[in-house]
Amino acid sequence: MANRRGNAKTGEQSDKYSVLLPTYNERENLPLIVWLLVKYFGESGFNYEIIVIDDGSPDGTLQIAEQLQKIYGADKILLRPRAQKLGLGTAYIHGIKHASGNFVIIMDADLSHHPKFIPQFIEKQKEGGFDLVSGTRYRGDGGVYGWDLRRKLISRGANFISQVLLRPGASDLTGSFRLYKKEVLEKLVEQCVSKGYVFQMEMIVRARQLGYTVGEVPISFVDRVYGESKLGGNEIVSFLKGLLTLFATT
């Protein structure tokens, strides 16, 4: 029994968490989100790295990331920029190639996802051996703060329609705060064809199709502190088109 515990502890100590932070015009938010990540990983004792994938931000986000790398070290802050905005799915593919962790965490860099929930994600994954753990705004004490009624209705409506059409077995399909086993994320990204806001939804649907297990942790989603939301009319139309495509093909 002692040997088993020792092996399990060794396995946990060898776990490493690669945080993928796709950025576009996040110069104000990036220093704060990185500081919070370093703080909560440091307090919890988990091994980690932060991979910043900047898509040619014209506001100087990459230059801020370079300064952060000098502060926290190149072993903790990895910069893997791209020349232009190429989409979220390809950003994850790009980030995974450079990730040295056996677990990957995806989250927004605009402070809408608080790093304080990451230790809960990790504990949830360890408890159930889940292939992925998703943050949920719609279960337990999860919630949304800082949105006007329109944004809340759009989010709730999108999630409700998605649940009815796709029956995914997860309470928050459109969220983008998740922890994956690295090999699971690699497989899912290969399978997914959607872009934009539908991409995160397809990831959960494909996970269920492939028999992967999904755990959930209630989170508080807070509207971005600096900068403007990237959700507009075109994104809503694209979401609906993508949802109908998923319904027809899954």
mmCIF file of N, CA, C and O in Angstrom, residues 27 93 115 166 220:
data_model
loop_
_atom_site.group_PDB
_atom_site.id
_atom_site.type_symbol
_atom_site.label_atom_id
_atom_site.label_comp_id
_atom_site.label_asym_id
_atom_site.label_seq_id
_atom_site.Cartn_x
_atom_site.Cartn_y
_atom_site.Cartn_z
ATOM 1 N N ARG A 27 -3.167 44.367 -23.942
ATOM 2 C CA ARG A 27 -1.989 44.908 -23.242
ATOM 3 C C ARG A 27 -2.314 45.318 -21.806
ATOM 4 O O ARG A 27 -1.469 45.197 -20.931
ATOM 5 N N ILE A 93 -3.906 24.886 -31.518
ATOM 6 C CA ILE A 93 -3.006 23.939 -32.199
ATOM 7 C C ILE A 93 -1.569 24.434 -32.089
ATOM 8 O O ILE A 93 -0.645 23.670 -31.785
ATOM 9 N N PRO A 115 -8.120 33.027 -12.347
ATOM 10 C CA PRO A 115 -7.238 31.890 -12.063
ATOM 11 C C PRO A 115 -7.468 31.210 -10.719
ATOM 12 O O PRO A 115 -6.985 30.102 -10.501
ATOM 13 N N LEU A 166 -28.371 19.590 -29.249
ATOM 14 C CA LEU A 166 -27.194 18.721 -29.233
ATOM 15 C C LEU A 166 -27.147 17.736 -28.074
ATOM 16 O O LEU A 166 -26.431 16.741 -28.146
ATOM 17 N N SER A 220 -17.414 31.887 -11.550
ATOM 18 C CA SER A 220 -17.978 33.223 -11.722
ATOM 19 C C SER A 220 -17.313 33.843 -12.941
ATOM 20 O O SER A 220 -16.089 33.990 -12.985
#
